[in-house]
Coordinates of C-alpha atoms and ligand atoms in Angstrom, one line a residue:
X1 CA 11.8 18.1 29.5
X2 CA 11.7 15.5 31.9
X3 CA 8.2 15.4 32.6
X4 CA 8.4 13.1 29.5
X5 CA 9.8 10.2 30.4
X6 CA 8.1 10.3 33.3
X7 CA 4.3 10.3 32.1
X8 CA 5.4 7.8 29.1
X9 CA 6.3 5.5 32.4
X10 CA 3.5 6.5 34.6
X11 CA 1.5 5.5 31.6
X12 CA 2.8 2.2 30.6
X13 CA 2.7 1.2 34.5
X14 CA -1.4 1.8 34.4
X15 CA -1.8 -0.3 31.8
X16 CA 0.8 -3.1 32.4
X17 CA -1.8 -4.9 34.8
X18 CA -4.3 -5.4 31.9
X19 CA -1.5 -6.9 30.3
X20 CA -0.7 -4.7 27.3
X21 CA -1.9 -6.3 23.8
X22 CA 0.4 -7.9 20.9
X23 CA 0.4 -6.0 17.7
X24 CA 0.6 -7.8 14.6
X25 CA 0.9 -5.3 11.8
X26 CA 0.5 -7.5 8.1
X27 CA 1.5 -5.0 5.4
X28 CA 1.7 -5.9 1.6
X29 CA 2.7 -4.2 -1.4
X30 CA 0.0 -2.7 -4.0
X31 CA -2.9 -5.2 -2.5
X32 CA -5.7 -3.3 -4.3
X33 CA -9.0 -3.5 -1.8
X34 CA -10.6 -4.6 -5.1
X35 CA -8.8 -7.8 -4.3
X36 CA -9.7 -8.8 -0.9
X37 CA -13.1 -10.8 -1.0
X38 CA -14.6 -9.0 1.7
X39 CA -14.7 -5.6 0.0
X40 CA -16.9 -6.7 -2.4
X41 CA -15.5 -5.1 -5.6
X42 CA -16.9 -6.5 -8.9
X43 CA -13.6 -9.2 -8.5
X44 CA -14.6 -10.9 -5.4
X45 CA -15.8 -13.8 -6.8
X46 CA -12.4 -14.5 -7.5
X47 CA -10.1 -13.0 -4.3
X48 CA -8.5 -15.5 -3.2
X49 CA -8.3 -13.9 0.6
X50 CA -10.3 -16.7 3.2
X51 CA -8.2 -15.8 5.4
X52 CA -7.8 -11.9 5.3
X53 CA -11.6 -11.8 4.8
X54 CA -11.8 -13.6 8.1
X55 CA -10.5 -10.0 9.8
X56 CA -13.5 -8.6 8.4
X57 CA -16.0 -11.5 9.8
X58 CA -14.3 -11.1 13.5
X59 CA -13.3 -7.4 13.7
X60 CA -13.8 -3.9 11.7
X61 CA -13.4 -3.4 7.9
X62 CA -12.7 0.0 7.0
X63 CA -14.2 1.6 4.0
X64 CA -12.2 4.8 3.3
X65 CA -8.6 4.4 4.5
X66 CA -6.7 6.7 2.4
X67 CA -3.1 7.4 2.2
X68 CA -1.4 10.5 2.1
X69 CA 0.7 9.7 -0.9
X70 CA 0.4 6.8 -2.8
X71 CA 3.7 5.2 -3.1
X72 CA 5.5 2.8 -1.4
X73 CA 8.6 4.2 0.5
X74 CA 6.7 7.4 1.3
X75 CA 3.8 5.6 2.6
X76 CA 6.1 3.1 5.0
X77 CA 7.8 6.3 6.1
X78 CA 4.2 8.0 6.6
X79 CA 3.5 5.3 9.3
X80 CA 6.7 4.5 10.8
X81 CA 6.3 8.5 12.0
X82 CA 2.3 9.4 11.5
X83 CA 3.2 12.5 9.8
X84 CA 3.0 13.4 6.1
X85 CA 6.0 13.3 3.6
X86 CA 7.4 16.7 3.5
X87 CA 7.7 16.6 7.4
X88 CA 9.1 13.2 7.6
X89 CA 11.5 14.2 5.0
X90 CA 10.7 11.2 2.4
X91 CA 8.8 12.1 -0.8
X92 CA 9.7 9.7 -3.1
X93 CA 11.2 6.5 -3.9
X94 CA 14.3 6.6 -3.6
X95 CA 15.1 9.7 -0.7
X96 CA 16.9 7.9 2.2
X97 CA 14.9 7.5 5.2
X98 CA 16.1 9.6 8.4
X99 CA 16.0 6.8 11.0
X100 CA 17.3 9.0 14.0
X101 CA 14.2 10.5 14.0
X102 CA 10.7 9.7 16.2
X103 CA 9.5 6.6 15.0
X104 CA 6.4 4.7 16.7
X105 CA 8.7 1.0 16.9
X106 CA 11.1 2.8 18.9
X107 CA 8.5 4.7 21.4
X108 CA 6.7 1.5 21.9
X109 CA 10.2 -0.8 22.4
X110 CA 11.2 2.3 24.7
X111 CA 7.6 1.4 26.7
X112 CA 8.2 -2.3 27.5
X113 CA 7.5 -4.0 23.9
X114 CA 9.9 -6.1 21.9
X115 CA 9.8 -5.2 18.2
X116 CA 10.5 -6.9 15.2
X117 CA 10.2 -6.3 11.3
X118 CA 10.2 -9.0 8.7
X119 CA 10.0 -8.8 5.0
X120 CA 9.7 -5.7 3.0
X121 CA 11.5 -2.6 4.1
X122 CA 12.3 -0.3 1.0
X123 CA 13.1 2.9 2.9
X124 CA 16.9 2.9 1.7
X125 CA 20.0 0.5 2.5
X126 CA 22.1 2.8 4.0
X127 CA 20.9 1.7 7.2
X128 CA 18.9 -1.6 9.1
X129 CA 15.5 -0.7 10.4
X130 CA 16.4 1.5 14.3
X131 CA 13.5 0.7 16.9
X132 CA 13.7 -2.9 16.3
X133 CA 15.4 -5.8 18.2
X134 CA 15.1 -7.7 15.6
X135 CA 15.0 -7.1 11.7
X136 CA 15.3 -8.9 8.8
X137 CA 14.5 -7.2 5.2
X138 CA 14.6 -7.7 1.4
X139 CA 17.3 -5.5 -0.1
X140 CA 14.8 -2.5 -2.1
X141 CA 12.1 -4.6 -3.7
X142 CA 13.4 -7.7 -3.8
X143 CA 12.9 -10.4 -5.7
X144 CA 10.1 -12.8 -6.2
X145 CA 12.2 -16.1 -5.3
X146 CA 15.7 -16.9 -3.8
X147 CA 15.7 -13.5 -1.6
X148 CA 18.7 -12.1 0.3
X149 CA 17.8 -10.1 3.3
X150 CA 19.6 -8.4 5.7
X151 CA 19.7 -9.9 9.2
X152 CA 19.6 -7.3 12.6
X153 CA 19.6 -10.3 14.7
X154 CA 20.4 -8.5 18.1
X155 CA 18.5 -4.7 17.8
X156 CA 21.6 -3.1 17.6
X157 CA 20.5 -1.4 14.4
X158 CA 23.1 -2.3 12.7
X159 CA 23.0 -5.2 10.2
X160 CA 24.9 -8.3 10.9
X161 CA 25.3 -10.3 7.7
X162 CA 23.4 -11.2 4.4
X163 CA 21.1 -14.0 4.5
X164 CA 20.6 -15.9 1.0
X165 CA 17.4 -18.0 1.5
X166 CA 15.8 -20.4 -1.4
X167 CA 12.6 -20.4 -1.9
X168 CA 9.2 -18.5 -2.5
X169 CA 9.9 -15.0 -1.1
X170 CA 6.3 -14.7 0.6
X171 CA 6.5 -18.2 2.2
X172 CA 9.9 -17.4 3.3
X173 CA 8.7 -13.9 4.8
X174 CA 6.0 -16.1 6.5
X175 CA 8.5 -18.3 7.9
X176 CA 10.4 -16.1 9.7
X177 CA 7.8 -13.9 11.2
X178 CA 6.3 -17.4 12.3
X179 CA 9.8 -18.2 13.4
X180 CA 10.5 -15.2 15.1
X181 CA 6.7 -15.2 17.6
X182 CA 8.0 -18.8 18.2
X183 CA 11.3 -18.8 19.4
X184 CA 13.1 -15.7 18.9
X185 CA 11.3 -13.0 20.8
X186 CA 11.4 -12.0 24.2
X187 CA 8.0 -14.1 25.6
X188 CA 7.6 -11.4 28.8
X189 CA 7.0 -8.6 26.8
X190 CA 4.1 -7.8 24.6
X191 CA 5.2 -7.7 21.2
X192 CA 4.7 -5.7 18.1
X193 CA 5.9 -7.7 14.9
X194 CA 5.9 -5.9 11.5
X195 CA 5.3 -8.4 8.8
X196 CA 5.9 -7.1 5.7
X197 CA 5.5 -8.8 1.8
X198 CA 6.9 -8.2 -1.3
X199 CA 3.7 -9.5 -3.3
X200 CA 1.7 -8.6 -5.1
X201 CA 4.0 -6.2 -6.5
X202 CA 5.1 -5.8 -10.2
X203 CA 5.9 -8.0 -12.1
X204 CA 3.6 -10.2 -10.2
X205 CA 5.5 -13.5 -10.0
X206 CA 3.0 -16.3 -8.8
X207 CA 4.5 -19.0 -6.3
X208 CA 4.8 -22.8 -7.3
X209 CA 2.1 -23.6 -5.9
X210 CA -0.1 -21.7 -7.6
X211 CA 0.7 -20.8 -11.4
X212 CA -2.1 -22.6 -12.5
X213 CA -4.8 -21.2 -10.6
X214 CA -7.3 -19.7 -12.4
X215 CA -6.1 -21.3 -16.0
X216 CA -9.8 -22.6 -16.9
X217 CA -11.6 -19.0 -15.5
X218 CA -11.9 -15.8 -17.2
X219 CA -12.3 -12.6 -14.6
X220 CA -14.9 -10.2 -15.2
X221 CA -13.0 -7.0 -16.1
X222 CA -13.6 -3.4 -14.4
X223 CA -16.3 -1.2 -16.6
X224 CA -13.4 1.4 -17.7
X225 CA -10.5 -1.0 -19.0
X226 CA -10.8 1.3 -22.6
X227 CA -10.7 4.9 -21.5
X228 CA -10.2 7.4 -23.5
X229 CA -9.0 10.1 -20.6
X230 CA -11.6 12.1 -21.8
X231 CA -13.0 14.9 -19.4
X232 CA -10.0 15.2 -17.5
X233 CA -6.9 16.9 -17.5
X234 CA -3.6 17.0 -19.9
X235 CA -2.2 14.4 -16.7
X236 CA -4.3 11.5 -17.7
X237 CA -3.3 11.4 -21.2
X238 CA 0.0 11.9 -20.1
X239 CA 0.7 8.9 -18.1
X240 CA 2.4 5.9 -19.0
X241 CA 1.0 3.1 -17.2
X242 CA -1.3 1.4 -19.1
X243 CA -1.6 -2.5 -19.4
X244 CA -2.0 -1.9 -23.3
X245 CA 1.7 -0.3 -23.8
X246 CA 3.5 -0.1 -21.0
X247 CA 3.5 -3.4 -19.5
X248 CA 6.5 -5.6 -20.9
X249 CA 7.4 -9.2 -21.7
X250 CA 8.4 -9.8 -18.1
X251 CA 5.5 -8.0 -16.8
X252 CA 3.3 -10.7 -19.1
X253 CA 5.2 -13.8 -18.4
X254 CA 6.4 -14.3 -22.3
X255 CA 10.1 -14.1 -20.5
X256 CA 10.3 -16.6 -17.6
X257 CA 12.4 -14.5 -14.2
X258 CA 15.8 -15.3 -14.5
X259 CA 17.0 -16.2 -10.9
X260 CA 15.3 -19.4 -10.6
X261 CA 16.6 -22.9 -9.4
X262 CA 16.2 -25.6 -12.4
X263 CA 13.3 -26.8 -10.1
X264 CA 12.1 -23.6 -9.3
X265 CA 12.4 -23.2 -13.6
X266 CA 10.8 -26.3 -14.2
X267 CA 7.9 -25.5 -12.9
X268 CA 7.3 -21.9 -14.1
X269 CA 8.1 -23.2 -17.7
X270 CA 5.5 -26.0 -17.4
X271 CA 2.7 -23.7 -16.0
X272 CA 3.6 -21.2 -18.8
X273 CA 4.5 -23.0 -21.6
X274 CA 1.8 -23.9 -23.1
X275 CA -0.2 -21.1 -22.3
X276 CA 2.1 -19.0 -24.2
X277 CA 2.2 -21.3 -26.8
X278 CA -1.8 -20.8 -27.2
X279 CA -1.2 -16.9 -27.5
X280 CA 1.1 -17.1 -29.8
X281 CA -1.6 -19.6 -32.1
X282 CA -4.6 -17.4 -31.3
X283 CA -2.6 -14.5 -33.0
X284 CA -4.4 -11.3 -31.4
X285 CA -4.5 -7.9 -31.7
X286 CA -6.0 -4.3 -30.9
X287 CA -9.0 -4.8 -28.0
X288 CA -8.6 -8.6 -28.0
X289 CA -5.0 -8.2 -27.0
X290 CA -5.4 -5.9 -23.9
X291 CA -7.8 -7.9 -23.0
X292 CA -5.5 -10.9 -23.2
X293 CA -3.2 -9.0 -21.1
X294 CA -5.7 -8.2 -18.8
X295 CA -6.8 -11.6 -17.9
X296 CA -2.8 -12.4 -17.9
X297 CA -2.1 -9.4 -15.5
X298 CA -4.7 -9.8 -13.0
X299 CA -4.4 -13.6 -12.9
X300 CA -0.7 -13.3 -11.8
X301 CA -1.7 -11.2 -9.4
X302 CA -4.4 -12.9 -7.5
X303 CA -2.1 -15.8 -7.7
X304 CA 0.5 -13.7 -5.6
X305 CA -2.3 -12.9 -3.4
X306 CA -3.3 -16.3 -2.3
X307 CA 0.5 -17.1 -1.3
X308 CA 0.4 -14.1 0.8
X309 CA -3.6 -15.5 2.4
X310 CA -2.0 -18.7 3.1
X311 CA 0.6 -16.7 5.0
X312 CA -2.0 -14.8 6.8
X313 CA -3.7 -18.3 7.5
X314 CA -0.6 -20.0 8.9
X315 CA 0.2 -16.4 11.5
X316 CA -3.1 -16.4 12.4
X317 CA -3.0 -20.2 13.4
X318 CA -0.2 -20.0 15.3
X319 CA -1.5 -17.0 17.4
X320 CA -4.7 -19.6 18.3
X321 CA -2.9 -22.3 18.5
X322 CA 0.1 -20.3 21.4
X323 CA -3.2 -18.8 23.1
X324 CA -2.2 -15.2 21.7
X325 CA -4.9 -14.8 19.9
X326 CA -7.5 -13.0 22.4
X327 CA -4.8 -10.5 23.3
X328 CA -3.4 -9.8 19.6
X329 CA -4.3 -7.0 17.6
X330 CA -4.1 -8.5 14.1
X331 CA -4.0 -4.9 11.2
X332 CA -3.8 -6.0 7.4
X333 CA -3.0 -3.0 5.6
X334 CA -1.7 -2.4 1.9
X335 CA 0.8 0.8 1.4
X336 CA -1.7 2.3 -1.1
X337 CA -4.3 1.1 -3.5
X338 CA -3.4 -0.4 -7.0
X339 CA -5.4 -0.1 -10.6
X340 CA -7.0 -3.5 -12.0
X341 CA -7.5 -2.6 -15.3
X342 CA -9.8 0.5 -14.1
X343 CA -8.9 3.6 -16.3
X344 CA -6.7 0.9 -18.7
X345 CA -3.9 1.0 -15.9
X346 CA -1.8 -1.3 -13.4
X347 CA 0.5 1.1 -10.5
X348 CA -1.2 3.6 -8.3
X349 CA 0.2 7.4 -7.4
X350 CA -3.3 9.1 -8.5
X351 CA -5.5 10.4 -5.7
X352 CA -8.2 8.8 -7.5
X353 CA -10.3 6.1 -5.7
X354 CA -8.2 2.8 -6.2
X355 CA -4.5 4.0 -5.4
X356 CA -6.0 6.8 -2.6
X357 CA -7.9 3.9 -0.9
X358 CA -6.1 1.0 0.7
X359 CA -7.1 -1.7 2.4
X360 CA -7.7 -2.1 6.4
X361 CA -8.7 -4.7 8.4
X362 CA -8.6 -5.1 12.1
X363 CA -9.3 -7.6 14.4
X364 CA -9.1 -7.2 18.1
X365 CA -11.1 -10.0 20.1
X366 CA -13.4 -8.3 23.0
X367 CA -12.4 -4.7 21.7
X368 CA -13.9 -4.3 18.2
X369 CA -17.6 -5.8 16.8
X370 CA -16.8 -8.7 15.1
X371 CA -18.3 -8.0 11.4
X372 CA -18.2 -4.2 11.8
X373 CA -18.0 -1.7 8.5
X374 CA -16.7 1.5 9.2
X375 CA -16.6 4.6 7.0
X376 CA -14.8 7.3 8.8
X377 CA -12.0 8.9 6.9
X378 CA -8.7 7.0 8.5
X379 CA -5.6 6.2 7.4
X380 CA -2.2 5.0 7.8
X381 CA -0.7 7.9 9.4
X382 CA -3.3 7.5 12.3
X383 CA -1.4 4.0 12.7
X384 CA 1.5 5.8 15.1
X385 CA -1.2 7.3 17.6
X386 CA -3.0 4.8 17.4
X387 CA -0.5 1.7 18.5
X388 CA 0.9 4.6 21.5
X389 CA -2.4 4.7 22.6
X390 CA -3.0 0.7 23.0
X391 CA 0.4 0.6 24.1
X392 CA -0.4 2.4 27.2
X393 CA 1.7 5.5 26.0
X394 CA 0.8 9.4 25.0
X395 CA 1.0 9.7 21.6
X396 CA 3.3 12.4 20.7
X397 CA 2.5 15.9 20.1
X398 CA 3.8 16.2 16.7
X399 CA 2.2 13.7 15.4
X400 CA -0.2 14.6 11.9
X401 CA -2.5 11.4 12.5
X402 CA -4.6 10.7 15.4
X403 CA -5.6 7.9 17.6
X404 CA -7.9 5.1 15.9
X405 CA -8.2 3.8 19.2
X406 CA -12.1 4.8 20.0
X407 CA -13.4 4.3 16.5
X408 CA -11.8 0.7 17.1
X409 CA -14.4 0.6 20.1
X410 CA -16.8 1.7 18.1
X411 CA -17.4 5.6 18.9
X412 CA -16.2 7.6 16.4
X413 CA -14.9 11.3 18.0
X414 CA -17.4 14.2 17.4
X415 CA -14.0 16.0 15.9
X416 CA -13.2 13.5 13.8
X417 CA -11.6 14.6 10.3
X418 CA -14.3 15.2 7.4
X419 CA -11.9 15.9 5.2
X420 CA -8.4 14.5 3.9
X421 CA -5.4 16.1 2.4
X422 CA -3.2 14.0 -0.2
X423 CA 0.4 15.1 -1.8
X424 CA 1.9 13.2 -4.8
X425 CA 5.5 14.1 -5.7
X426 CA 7.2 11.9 -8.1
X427 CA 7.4 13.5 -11.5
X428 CA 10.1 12.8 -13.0
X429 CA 9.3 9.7 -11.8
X430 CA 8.3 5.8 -13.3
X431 CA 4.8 5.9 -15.1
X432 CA 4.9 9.4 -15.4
X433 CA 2.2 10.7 -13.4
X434 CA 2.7 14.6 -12.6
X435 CA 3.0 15.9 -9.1
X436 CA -0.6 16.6 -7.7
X437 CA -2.2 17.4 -4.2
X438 CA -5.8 17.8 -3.1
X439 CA -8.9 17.8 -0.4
X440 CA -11.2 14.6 -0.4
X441 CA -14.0 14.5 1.8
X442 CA -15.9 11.1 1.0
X443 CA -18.4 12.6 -1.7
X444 CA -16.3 15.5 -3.0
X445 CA -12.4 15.2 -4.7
X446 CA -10.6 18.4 -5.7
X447 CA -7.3 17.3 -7.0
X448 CA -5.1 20.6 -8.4
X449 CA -2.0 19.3 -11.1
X450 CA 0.6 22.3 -10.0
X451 CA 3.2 21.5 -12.3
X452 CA 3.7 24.6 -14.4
X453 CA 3.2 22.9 -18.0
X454 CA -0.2 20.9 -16.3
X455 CA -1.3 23.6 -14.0
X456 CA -5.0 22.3 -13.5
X457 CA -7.6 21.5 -11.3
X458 CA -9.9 18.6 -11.3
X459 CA -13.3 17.5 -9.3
X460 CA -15.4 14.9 -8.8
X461 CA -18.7 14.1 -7.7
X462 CA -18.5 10.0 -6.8
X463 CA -21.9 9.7 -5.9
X464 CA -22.7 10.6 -9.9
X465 CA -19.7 9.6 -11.2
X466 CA -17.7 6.5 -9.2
X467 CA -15.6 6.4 -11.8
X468 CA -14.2 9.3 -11.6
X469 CA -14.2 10.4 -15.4
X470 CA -15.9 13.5 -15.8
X471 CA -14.5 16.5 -13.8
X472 CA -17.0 18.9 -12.9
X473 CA -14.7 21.5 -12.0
X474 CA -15.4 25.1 -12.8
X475 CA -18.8 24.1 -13.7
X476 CA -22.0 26.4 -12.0
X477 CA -23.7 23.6 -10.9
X478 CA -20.6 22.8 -8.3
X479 CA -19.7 26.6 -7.8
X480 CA -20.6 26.0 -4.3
X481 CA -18.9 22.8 -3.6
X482 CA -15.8 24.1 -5.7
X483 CA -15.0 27.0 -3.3
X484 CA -15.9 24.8 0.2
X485 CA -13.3 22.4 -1.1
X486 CA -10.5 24.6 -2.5
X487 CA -11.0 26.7 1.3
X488 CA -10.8 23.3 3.1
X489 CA -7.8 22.7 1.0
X490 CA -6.0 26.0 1.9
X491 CA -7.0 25.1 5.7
X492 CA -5.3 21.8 5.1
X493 CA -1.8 23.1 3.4
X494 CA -1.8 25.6 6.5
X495 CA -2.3 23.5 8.9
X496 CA -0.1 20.9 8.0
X497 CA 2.5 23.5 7.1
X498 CA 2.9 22.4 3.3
X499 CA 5.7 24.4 2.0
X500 CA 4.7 26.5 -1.1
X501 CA 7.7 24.9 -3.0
X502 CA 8.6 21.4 -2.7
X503 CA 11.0 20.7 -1.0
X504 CA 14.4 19.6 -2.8
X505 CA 14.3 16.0 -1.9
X506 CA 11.3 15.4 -3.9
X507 CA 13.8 16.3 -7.2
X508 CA 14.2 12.6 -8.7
X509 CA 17.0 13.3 -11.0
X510 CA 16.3 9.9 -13.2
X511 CA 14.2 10.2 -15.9
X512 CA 12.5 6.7 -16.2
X513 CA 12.4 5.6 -19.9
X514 CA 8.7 6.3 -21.9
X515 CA 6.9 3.2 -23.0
X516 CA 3.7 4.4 -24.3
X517 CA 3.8 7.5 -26.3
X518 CA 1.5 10.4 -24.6
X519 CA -2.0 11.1 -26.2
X520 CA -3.4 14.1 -26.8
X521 CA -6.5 15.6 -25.6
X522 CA -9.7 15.5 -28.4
Ligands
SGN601 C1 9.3 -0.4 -10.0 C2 8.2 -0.9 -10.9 C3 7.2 0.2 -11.1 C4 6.7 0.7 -9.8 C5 7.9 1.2 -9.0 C6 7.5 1.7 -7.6 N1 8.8 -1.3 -12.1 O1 10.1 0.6 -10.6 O2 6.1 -0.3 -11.9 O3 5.8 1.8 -10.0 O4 8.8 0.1 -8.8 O5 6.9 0.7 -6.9 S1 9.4 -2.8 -12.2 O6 9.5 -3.2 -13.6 O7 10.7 -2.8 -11.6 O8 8.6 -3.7 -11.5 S2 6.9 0.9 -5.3 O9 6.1 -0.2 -4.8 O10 8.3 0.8 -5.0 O11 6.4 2.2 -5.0
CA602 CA1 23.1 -5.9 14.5

């Protein structure tokens, strides 16, 4: 056992003359790659992401980063460990994260780096962040303005005190990672600083500066916003997270949020006002409505989104303008993907293309080729091996991901993974989508409902069908294709040691109220 300690050291030393590089990890909430310019989805005309898309101009865009279950608190658990949900033992919102365990902010603060996370946490109250010396994070979700956080001003890992700060919660995120490069951390240590927003989560609250943005524009809208679930299984009908029902009058900004400061108020009723007024003239309904809603929905969005750029702008300024910015590796990363309208939805959970994929951008000056488009299969649980490696350490055994560290150079490993494997669990569960797991290799998605009322299988071709809205499974054409994929998915369950039952954390024992009433198949 203590040959350990002692290679993690020997390691660490090696590297510490080529003085070790800064991590700056930018994570949102439900930032759908459709919405950063520089993926070039039929909405990025209208991303407001200069910044972000910059990444992708001076370092590696990555094309098919997918997550391993697409939810928030599971995928933030997924890469503080770089192992799968039912090994890191949180499979749902709501389980409590088990913070004794092997995190990679506590095996690079245990290798010479000072470690801080800011903003967005979600992985349970019942304790502060542990590998950090310093945290401070929104209470669950948070609000949208006026947020408390809780302070872990000394790393003890224990919370100090309640924080109530004014303002826009993304600029005041901003703010104190800015605050924290600047004067709080320890300036002889490389540092890895976890900057986490809230936006652009539901309900999509835009920031003063920006509730009128976009008012005189109307955003092209994605090719299946009236879907009719058609060709798939008894789970798509099922759902309930469609921007025609489910979303409510909050959602929609017909109620204005009820925490703001008369100023804060003033604004949002002036921006609104009138624009509800004009709804309420134009008297719509049926297909006219949802489109309505549409233009209102993603609007509110991409407003949240160009608070969280200017953030992006103001970090990346600083590192220039400190002379950090050569030896910084700058990551923007989303927890999971998010629907725009595709399929008639908002939310994510499916392993279908917009909530499997989420977004990755990395910049590291004299490592990776500035403008480079990559298309390996990566994803966030490769983050943990990945920041060992530039840290100088050995990654861990146990870890599920691997080291991103050569395709970052730009040689991808001969054994590279061809193929992913992707667990959903949360049924009962908001938006009612039913558990599901499956194999996705790139071309080729077999997606198996195991639920015993919805036990089915789907697959997908995307190279005939991007959308995603036939399944050709159990089909002779894709006989061949169907039994390569279902093997590769037995290898991956083994492998990965999926038990055959889930295990009893996944059991959400609220039942989340219906909104939209279920279809049924025609
Ligand atoms: C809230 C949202 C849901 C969302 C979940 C999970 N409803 O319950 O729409 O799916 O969070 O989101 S809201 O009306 O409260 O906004 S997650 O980011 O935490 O996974
Ligand atoms: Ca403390």
């Amino acid at each position: 056992m203590k040959l350990i300690p002692m290679v993690l050291s020997l390691a660490a030393l090696s590297l510490s003359a080529a003085k070790r590089p800064n991590i700056l990890f930018i994570f949102t909430d439900d930032h759908a790659y459709q919405a950063v310019g520089a993926y070039n989805s039929w909405l990025k005309d209208n991303c407001p992401t200069p910044n972000i898309d910059s990444l992708a101009r001076d370092g590696m865009l990555f094309e098919q980063c997918y997550v391993t279950n697409s939810i928030c608190g599971p995928m933030r658990a997924a890469i503080q460990t770089g192992k799968y949900s039912h090994t890191n033992g949180f499979l749902v919102n709501g389980n409590k994260f088990d913070g004794t365990q092997q995190t990679f902010p506590k095996l690079l603060r245990k290798a010479g780096y000072t470690t801080a996370v800011v903003g967005k946490w979600h992985l349970g109250t019942h304790m502060s962040p542990q590998g950090y010396d310093y945290s401070e994070v929104l209470i669950g979700q948070g609000p949208y303005y006026n947020p408390p956080m809780r302070l872990d001003a000394d790393g003890d890992g224990k919370h100090d005190e309640v924080i109530k700060h004014v303002g826009y919660t993304t600029d005041v995120i901003t703010d104190l990672a800015l605050n924290w490069m600047k004067t709080r951390r320890d300036k002889d240590k490389p540092f890895m600083l976890m900057y986490q927003h809230k936006a652009p989560h539901r309900n999509w609250q835009p920031g003063p500066k920006y509730l009128n943005k976009y008012d005189d524009v109307t955003l092209p809208e994605p090719d299946t916003l009236f879907d009719d679930y058609k060709g798939r299984t008894l789970a798509a009908y099922q759902q309930d997270m469609t921007i025609a029902e489910t979303m409510n009058r909050g959602d929609l900004k017909l109620d204005a949020p009820g925490n703001l400061t008369p100023e804060q108020r003033q604004l949002w009723d002036a921006a609104y006002n009138p624009k509800n007024e004009a709804l309420k003239k134009a008297n719509l309904s049926g297909k006219n409505l949802v489109r309505w809603k549409y233009q209102r929905y993603v609007k509110d969005y991409l407003r949240c989104i160009a608070s969280v750029d200017d953030g992006v702008g103001r970090m990346l300024a600083y590192l220039k303008e400190a002379g950090l910015e050569k030896n910084t590796i700058v990551i923007y990363c989303s927890d999971q993907g998010f629907y725009l309208g595709e399929h008639g939805w908002f939310d994510k959970r499916w392993m279908y293309e917009e909530s499997l994929r989420t977004p990755l951008l990395i910049r590291w000056p004299g490592v990776i080729k500035p403008g480079s488009r990559n298309g390996d299969i990566v994803s966030p649980i490769d983050f943990a091996g990945t920041f060992c490696e530039i840290a100088g350490i050995d990654a861990p055994a146990d870890l599920h991901g691997c080291s991103m560290a050569s395709i970052l150079k730009g040689k991808t490993p001969e054994d590279w993974r061809k193929s992913f494997y992707y667990h959903y669990y949360e049924y009962p569960g908001y938006h009612w989508v039913r558990r599901h797991y499956g194999v996705a290799d790139g071309r080729y998605k077999l997606i198996r409902f195991y639920e015993k009322d919805v036990n089915q299988w789907e697959l997908f071709d995307l190279q005939s069908d991007p959308n995603e809205m036939t399944s050709v499974y159990g089909t002779a054409e894709y006989a061949v294709v169907q039994n390569r994929l279902t093997r590769q998915l037995a290898l991956h369950r083994q492998e990965l040691e999926v038990p055959k039952e889930d295990p009893p954390q996944s059991v959400v024992k609220r039942m989340p109220p219906r909104t939209r009433k279920p279809t049924a198949p025609k």
